[in-house]
Short mmCIF file of C-alpha atoms in Angstrom, two decimals:
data_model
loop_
_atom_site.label_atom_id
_atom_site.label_comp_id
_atom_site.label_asym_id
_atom_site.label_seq_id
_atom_site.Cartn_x
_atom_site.Cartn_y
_atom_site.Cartn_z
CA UNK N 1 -41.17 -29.81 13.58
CA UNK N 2 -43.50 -32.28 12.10
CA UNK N 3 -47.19 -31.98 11.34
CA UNK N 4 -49.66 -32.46 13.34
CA UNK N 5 -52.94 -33.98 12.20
CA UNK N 6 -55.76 -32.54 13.81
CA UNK N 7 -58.82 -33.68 12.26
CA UNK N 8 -58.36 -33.34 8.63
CA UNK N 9 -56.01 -30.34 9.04
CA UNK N 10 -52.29 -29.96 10.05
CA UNK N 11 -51.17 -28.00 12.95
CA UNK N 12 -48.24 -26.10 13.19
CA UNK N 13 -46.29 -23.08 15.41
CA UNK N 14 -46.88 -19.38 14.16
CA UNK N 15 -43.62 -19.18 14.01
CA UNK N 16 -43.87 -21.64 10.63
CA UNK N 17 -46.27 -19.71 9.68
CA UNK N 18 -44.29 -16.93 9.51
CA UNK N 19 -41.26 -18.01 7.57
CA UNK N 20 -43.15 -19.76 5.05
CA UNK N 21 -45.04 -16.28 4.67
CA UNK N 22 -41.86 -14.25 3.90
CA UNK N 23 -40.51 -17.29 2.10
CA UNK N 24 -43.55 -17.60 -0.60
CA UNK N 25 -43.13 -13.88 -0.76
CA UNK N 26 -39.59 -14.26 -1.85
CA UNK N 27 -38.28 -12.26 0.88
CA UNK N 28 -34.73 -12.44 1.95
CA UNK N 29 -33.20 -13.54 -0.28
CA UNK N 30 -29.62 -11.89 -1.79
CA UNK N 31 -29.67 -10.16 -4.41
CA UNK N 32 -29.92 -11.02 -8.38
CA UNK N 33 -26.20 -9.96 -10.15
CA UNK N 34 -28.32 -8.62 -12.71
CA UNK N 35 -31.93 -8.40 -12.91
CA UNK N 36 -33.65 -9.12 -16.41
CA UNK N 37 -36.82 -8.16 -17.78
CA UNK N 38 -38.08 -12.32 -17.07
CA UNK N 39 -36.78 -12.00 -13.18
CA UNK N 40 -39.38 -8.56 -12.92
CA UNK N 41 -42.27 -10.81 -15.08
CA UNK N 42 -42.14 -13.60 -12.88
CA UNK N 43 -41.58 -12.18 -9.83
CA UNK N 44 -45.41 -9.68 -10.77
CA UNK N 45 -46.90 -13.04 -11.73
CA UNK N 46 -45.69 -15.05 -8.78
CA UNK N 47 -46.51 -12.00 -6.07
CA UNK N 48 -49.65 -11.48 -8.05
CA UNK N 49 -50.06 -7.99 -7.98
CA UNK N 50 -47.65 -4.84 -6.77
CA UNK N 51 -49.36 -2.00 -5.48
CA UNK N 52 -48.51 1.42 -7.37
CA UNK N 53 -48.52 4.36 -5.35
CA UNK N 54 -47.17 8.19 -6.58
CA UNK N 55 -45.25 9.37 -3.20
CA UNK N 56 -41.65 9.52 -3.77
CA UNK N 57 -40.02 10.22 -0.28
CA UNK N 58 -37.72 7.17 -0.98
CA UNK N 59 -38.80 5.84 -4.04
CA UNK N 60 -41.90 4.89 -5.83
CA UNK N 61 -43.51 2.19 -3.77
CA UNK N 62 -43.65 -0.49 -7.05
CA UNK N 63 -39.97 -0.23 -7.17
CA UNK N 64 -39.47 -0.29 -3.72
CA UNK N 65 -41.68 -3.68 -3.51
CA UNK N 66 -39.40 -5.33 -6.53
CA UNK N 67 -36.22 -4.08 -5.18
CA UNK N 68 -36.59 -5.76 -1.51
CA UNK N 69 -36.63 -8.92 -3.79
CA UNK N 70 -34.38 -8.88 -6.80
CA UNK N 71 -32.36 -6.22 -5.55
CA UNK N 72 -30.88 -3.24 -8.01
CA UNK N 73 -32.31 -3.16 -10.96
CA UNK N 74 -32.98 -1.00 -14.20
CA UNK N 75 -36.34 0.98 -13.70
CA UNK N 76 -37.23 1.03 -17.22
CA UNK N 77 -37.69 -2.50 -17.64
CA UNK N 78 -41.14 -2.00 -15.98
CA UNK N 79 -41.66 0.31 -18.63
CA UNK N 80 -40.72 -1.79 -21.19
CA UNK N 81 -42.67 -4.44 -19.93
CA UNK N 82 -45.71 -2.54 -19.67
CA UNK N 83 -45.11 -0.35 -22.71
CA UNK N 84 -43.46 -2.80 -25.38
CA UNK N 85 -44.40 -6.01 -24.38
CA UNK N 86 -47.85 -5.56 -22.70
CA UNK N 87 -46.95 -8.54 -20.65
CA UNK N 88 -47.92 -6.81 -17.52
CA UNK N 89 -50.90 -3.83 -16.89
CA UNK N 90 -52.71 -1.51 -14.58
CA UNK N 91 -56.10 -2.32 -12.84
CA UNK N 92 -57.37 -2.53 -9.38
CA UNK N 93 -56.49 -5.65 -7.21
CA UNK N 94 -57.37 -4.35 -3.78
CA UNK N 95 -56.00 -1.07 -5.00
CA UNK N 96 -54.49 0.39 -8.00
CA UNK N 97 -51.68 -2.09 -9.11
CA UNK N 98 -49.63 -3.26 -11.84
CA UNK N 99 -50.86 -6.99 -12.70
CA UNK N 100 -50.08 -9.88 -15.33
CA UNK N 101 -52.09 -8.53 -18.67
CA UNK N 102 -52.98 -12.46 -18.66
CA UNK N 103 -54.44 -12.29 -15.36
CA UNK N 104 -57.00 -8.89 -16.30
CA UNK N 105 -59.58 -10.61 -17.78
CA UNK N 106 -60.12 -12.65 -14.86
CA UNK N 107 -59.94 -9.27 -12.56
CA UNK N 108 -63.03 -7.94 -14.64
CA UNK N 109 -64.52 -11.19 -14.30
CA UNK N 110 -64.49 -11.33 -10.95
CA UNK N 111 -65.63 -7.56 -10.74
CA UNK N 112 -68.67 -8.04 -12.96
CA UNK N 113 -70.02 -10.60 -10.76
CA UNK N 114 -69.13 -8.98 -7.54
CA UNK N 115 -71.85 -11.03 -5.21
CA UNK N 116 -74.90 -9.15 -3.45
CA UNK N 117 -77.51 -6.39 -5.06
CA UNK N 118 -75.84 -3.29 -5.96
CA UNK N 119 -75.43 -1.20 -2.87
CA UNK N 120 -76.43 2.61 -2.71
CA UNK N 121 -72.86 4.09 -4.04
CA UNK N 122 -72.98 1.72 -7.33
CA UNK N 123 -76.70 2.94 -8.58
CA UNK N 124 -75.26 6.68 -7.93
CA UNK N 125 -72.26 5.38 -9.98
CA UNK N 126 -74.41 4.12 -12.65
CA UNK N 127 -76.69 7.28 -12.77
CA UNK N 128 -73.44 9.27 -13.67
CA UNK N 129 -72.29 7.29 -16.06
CA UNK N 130 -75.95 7.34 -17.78
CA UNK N 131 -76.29 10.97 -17.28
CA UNK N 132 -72.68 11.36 -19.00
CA UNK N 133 -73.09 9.17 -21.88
CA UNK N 134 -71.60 11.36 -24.39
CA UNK N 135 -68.69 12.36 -22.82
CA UNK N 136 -67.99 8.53 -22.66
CA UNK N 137 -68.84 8.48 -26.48
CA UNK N 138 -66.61 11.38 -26.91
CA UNK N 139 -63.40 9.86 -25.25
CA UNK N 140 -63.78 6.46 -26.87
CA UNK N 141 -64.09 8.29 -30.31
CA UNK N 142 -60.80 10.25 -29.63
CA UNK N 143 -59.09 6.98 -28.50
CA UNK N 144 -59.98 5.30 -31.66
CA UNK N 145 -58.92 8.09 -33.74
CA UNK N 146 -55.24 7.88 -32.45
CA UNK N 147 -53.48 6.89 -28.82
CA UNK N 148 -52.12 6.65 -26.50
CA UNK N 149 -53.75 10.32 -24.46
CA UNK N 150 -53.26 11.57 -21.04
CA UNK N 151 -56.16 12.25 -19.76
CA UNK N 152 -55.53 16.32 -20.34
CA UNK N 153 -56.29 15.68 -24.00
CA UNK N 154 -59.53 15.09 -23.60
CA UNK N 155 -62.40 18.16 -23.11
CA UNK N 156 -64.25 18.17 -20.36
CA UNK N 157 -67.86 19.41 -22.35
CA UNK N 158 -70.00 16.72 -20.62
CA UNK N 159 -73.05 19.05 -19.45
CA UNK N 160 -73.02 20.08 -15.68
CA UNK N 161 -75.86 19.33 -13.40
CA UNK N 162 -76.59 17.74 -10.00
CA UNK N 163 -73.16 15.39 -8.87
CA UNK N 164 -75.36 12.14 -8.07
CA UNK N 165 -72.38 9.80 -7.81
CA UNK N 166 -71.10 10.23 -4.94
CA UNK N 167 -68.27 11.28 -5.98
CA UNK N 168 -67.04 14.97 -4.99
CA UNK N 169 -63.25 15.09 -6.58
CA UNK N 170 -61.92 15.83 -9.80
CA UNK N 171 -63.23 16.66 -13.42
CA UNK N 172 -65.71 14.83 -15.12
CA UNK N 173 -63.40 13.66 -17.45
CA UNK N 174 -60.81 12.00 -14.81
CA UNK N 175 -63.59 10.56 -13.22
CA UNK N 176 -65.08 8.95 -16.62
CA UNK N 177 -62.08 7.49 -17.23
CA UNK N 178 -61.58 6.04 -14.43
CA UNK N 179 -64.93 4.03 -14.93
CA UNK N 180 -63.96 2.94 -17.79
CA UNK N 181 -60.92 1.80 -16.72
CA UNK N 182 -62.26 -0.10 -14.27
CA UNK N 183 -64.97 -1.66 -16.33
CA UNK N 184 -62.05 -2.25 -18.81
CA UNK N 185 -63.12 -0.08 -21.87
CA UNK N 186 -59.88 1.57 -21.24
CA UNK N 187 -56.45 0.83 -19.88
CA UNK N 188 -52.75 2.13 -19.62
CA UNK N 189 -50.59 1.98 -21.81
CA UNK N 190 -47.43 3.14 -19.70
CA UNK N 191 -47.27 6.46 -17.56
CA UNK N 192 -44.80 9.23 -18.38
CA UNK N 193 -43.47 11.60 -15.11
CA UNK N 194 -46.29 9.33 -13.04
CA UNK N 195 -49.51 10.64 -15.42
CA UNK N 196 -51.51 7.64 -17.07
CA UNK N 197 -51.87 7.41 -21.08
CA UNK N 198 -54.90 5.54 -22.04
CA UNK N 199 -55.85 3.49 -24.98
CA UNK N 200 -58.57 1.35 -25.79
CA UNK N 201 -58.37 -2.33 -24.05
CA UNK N 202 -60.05 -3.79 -27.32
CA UNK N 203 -56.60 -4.50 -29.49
CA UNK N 204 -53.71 -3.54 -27.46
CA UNK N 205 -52.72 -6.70 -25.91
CA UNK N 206 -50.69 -9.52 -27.88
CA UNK N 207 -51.82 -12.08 -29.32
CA UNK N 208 -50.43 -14.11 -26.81
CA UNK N 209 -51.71 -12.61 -24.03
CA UNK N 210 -55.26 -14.82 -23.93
CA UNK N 211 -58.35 -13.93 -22.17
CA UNK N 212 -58.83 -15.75 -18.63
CA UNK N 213 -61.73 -18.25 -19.21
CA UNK N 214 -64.05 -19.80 -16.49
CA UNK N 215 -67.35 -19.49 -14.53
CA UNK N 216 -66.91 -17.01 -11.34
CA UNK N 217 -66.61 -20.13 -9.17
CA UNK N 218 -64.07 -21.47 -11.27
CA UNK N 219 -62.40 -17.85 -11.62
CA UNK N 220 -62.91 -17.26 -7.78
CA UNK N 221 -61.14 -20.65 -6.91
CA UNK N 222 -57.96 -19.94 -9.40
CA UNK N 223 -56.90 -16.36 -8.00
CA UNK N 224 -58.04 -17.55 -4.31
CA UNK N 225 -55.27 -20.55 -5.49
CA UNK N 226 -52.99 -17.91 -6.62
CA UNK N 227 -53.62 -15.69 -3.85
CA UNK N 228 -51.97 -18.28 -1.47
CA UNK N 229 -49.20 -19.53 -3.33
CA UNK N 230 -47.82 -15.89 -2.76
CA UNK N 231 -48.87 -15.72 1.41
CA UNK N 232 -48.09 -19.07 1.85
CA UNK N 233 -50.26 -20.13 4.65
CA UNK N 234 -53.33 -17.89 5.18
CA UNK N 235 -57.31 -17.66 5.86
CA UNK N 236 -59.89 -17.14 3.42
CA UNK N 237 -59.95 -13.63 4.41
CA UNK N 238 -56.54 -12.97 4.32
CA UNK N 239 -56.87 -14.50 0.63
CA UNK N 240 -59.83 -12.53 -0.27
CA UNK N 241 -57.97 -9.20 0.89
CA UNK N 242 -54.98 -9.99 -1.08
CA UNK N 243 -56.18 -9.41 -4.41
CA UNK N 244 -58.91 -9.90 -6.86
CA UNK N 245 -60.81 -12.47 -5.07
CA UNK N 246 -62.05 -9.82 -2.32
CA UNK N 247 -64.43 -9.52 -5.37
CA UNK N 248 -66.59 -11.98 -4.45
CA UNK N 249 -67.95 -13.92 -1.35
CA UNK N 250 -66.96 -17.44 -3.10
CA UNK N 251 -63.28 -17.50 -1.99
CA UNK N 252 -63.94 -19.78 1.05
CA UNK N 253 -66.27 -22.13 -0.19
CA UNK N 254 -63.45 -22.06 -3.20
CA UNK N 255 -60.62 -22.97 -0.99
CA UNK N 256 -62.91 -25.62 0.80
CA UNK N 257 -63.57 -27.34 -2.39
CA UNK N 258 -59.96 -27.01 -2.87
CA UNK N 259 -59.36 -28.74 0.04
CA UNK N 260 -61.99 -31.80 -1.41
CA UNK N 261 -59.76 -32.01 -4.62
CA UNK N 262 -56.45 -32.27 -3.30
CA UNK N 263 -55.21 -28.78 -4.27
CA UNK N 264 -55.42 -27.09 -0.87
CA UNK N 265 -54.68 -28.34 2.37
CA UNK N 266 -56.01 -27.00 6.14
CA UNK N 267 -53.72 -25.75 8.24
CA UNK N 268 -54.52 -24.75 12.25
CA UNK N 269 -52.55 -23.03 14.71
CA UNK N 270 -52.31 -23.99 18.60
CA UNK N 271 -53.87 -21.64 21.11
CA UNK N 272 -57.58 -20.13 21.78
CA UNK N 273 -56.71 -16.93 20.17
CA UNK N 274 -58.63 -15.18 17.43
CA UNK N 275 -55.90 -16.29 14.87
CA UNK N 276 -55.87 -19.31 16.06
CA UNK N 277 -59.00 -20.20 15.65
CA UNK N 278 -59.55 -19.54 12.35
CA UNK N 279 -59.28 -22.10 9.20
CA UNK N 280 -55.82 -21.62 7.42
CA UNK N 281 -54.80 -22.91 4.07
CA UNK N 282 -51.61 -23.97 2.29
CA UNK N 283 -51.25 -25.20 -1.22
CA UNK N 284 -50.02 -29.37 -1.48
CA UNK N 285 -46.68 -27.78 -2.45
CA UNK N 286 -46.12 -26.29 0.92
CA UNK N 287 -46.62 -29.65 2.56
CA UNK N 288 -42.40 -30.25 2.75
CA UNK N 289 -41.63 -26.61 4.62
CA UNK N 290 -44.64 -27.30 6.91
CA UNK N 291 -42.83 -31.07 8.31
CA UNK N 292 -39.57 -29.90 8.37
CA UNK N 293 -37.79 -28.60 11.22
CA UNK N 294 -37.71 -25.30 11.81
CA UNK N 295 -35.07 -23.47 9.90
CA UNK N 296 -34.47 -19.42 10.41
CA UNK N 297 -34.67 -17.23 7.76
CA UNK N 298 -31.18 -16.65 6.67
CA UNK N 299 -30.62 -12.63 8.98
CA UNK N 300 -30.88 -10.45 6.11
CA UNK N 301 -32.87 -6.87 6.03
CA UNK N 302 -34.93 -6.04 3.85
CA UNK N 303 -36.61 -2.91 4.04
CA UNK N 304 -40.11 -2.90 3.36
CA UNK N 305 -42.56 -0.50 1.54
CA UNK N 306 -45.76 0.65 3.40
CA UNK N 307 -47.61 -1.19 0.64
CA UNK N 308 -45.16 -4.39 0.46
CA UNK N 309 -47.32 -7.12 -0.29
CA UNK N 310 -45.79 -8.93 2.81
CA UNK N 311 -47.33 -6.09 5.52
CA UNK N 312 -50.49 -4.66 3.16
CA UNK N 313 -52.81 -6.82 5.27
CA UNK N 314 -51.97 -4.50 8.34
CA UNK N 315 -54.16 -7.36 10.27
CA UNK N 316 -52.23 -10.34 8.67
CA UNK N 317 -49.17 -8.21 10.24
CA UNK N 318 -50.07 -7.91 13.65
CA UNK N 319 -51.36 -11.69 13.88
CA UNK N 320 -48.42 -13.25 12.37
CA UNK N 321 -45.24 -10.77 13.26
CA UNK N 322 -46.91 -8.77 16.53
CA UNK N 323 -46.02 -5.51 14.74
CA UNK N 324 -48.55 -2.92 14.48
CA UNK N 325 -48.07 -1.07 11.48
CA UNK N 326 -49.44 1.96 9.82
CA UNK N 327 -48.62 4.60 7.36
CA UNK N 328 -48.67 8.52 9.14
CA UNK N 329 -49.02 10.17 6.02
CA UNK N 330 -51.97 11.87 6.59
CA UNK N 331 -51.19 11.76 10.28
CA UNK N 332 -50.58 15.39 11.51
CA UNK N 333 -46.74 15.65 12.33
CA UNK N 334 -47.46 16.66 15.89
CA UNK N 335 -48.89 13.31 16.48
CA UNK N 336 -46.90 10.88 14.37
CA UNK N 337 -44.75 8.38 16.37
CA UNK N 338 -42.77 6.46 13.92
CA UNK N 339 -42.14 9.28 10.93
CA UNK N 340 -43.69 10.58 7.73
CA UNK N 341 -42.93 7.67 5.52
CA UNK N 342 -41.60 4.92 7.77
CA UNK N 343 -40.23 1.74 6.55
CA UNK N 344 -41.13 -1.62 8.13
CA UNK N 345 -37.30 -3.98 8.55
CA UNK N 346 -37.73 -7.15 8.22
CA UNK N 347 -34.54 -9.38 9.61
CA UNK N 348 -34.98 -12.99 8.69
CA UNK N 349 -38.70 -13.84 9.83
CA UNK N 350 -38.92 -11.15 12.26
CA UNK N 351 -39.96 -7.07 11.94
CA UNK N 352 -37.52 -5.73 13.98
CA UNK N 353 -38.55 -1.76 13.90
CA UNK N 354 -39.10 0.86 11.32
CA UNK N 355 -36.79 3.73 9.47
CA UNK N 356 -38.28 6.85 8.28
CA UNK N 357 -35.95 7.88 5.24
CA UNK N 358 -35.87 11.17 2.96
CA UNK N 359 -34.32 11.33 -0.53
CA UNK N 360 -32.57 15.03 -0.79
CA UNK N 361 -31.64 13.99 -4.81
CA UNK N 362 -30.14 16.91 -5.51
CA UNK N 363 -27.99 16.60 -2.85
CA UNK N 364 -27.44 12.69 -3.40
CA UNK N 365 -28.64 12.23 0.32
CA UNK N 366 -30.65 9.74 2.11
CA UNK N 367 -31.34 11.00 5.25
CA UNK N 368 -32.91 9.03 8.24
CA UNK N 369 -34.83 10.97 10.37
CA UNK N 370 -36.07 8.10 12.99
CA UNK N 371 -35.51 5.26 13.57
CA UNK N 372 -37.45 2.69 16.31
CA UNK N 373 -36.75 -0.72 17.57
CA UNK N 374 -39.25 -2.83 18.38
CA UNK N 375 -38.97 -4.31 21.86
CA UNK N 376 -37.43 -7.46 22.71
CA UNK N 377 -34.76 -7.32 19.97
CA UNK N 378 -31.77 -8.69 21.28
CA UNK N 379 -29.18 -9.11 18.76
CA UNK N 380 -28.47 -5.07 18.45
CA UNK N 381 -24.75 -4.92 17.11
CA UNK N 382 -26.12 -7.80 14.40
CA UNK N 383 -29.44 -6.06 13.56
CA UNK N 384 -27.81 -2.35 13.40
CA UNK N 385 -25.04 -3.73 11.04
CA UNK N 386 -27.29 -5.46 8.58
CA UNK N 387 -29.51 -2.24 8.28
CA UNK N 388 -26.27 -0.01 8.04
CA UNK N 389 -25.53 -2.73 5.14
CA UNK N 390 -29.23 -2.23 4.04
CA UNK N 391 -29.16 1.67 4.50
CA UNK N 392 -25.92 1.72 2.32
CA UNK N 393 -27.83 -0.54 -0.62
CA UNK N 394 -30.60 1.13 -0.85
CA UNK N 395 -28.91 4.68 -0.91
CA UNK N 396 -27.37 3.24 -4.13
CA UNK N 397 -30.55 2.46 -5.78
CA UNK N 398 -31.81 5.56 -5.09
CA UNK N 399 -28.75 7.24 -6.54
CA UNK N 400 -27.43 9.01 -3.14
CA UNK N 401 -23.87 9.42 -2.53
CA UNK N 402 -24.13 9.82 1.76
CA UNK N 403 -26.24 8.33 3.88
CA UNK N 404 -26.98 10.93 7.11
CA UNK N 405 -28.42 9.20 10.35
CA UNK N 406 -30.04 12.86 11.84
CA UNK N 407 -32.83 10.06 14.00
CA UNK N 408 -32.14 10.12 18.12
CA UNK N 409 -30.60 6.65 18.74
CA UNK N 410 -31.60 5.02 21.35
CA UNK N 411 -30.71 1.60 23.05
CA UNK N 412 -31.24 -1.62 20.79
CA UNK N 413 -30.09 -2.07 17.16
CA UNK N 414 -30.78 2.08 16.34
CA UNK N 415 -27.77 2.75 18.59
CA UNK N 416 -25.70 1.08 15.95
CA UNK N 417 -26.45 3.03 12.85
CA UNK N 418 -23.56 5.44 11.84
CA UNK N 419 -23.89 7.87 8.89
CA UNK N 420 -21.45 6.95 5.99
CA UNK N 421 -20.40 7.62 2.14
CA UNK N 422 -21.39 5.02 -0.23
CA UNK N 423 -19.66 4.28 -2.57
CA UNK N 424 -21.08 3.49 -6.66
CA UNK N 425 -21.70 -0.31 -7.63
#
């Protein structure tokens, strides 16, 4: 399919859309033999940003997100990376993530000049951290006497009074340190059994590892830039959800002036919908897999994360794949449809249903206790037998010996999923 010019944009099928979206998100591809400490670098610098969340039903969410791409690898190397080489960090993109250390001083950028007055919630914030000025003093001092510390090392003898921030959870000290994480005083220096040991920022990064430079326009252009090499194609909202650019209202008028210079170019999609109607973007680069014909994504599975970087935008999701995703966590079981902890399957370019796995590990047992097709799926023998092959993968990664199908199958691809032994590597 060749571009279309319309006006002083391209037009082209969702269905390009899509496969350039899982394609710039490095999504189905097979598997690296062996996965180095550069292949995990590059892949956080290229996505951007990988979400960190604590459940464990599967697997921790930031391995999850890796694995999908690269496949098996050594858990520790995040560690390592985070620990020994500070090449990557901890701080908030649109939640709390691990990001390129290079990239942080552009997120605080971007956060001190967040656009607009300060709303009601940020003068409350402020108060607090005004009213609790020597608690702050007293957790710097013990940072600069020696670190890394949890965040149980510190006291908590910040004097009690009226809670004017707003916020209702947690000790003074968690809650101090979280501000000054996020106004980056602070940051991690690696976790140990999931808890957070902080150091000073001032000092702990390499040499190397230089400060991101620029006005907020300038900074607001370069992440809204980065933001789309790893979607693909998307709007400027869609961009400014992504990551650090939902700091500030300049990402559109960024990706406009983008546009001006060459380094952007408009995309629009046919139809009077919503979606279509929007203004979509695309680097220069993308140009080539936008004029081509339309090639499938090669019919791999890939099981997805709740917070997968692909399917975060739960918006993004519905527009582009007509799957309606979300996470039943806090759902009360009685009125969950899809499971617990359900995981999105992609199959080429297409989300073909949802699994909702548990990890017994003493037992070495992954356990599937639904599993739901999306309608219209018609290859079901194909589908079931790449997410048996899937299944059987990730079973491996997560150290279980048996995988146990316990869901109701019903007609489609679910019908086709058999429990099994898996074997080691």
């Amino acid at each position: 399919m060749s571009l279309k010019p319309v006006g002083d944009a391209v037009e082209v099928s969702a269905e390009v859309v899509r496969r350039v979206a899982v394609s710039a998100q490095r999504l189905g591809r097979p598997p690296l033999r062996r996965v180095t400490e550069r292949d995990v670098l590059d892949l956080v610098r290229h996505l951007g940003y990988v979400q960190l969340d604590p459940i464990q039903v599967v697997e921790r969410s930031q391995h999850l997100v890796l694995y999908a791409r690269l496949g098996t690898f050594d858990r520790e190397i995040l560690d390592r990376l985070q620990r020994d080489r500070r090449t990557i960090t901890e701080y908030w993109a649109h939640a709390a993530s691990i990001v390129p250390s290079e990239e942080l001083a552009g997120h605080l950028a971007l956060a001190a000049h967040s656009v607009g007055r300060p709303d009601v919630r940020d003068r409350q914030i402020a108060r607090w951290k005004s009213d609790h000025a020597a608690l702050r003093r007293s957790i710097l001092d013990q940072l600069d006497a020696g670190g890394p510390l949890p965040s149980a090392a510190f006291a908590d003898d910040s004097a009690r009074g009226v809670d004017r921030s707003g916020w209702s959870i947690g000790r003074d000290v968690d809650r101090m340190l979280h501000f000054l994480w996020m106004d980056g005083e602070l940051n991690v220096s690696h976790r140990t059994n999931g808890r957070r040991l902080w150091v000073r920022t001032q000092g702990w990064f390499p040499s190397q590892v230089r400060p991101v430079e620029g006005t907020p326009d300038q900074l607001a252009e370069r992440f809204a830039l980065r933001a789309l090499e790893a979607l693909g194609v998307a709007t400027a909202r869609q961009v400014q959800q992504y990551m650090a650019a939902s700091w500030t209202a300049g990402t559109a008028p960024a990706l406009e002036r983008a546009v001006g210079e060459s380094r952007a170019i408009r995309v629009t999609l046919p139809g009077s919908s919503r979606t279509a109607r929007a203004a979509w973007y695309a680097l220069p680069a993308r140009r080539g897999d936008l004029e081509r014909p339309v090639r499938a994504v090669p019919p791999r599975v890939s099981l997805l994360s709740p917070f997968d970087n692909l399917i975060t935008n739960r918006d993004r999701t519905e527009s582009l794949f007509g799957f309606h995703y979300r996470i039943e966590i806090y759902t009360p079981k009685r009125l969950r449809r899809f499971g617990y902890y359900s995981l999105p399957v992609l199959f080429g370019d297409r989300l073909v249903g949802r699994l909702d796995p548990v990890v017994d590990r003493p037992r070495r047992r992954l356990t599937v206790r639904a599993a739901h097709a999306e309608p219209g799926v018609e290859e079901g023998e194909v589908v079931g037998g790449e997410v048996q092959d899937a299944l059987d993968r990730l079973a491996r990664f997560v150290g279980a010996r048996e995988v146990r199908i316990s869901a109701r199958r019903r007609a489609g691809w679910t019908a086709h999923l058999r429990s099994s032994r898996v074997g080691p590597d």
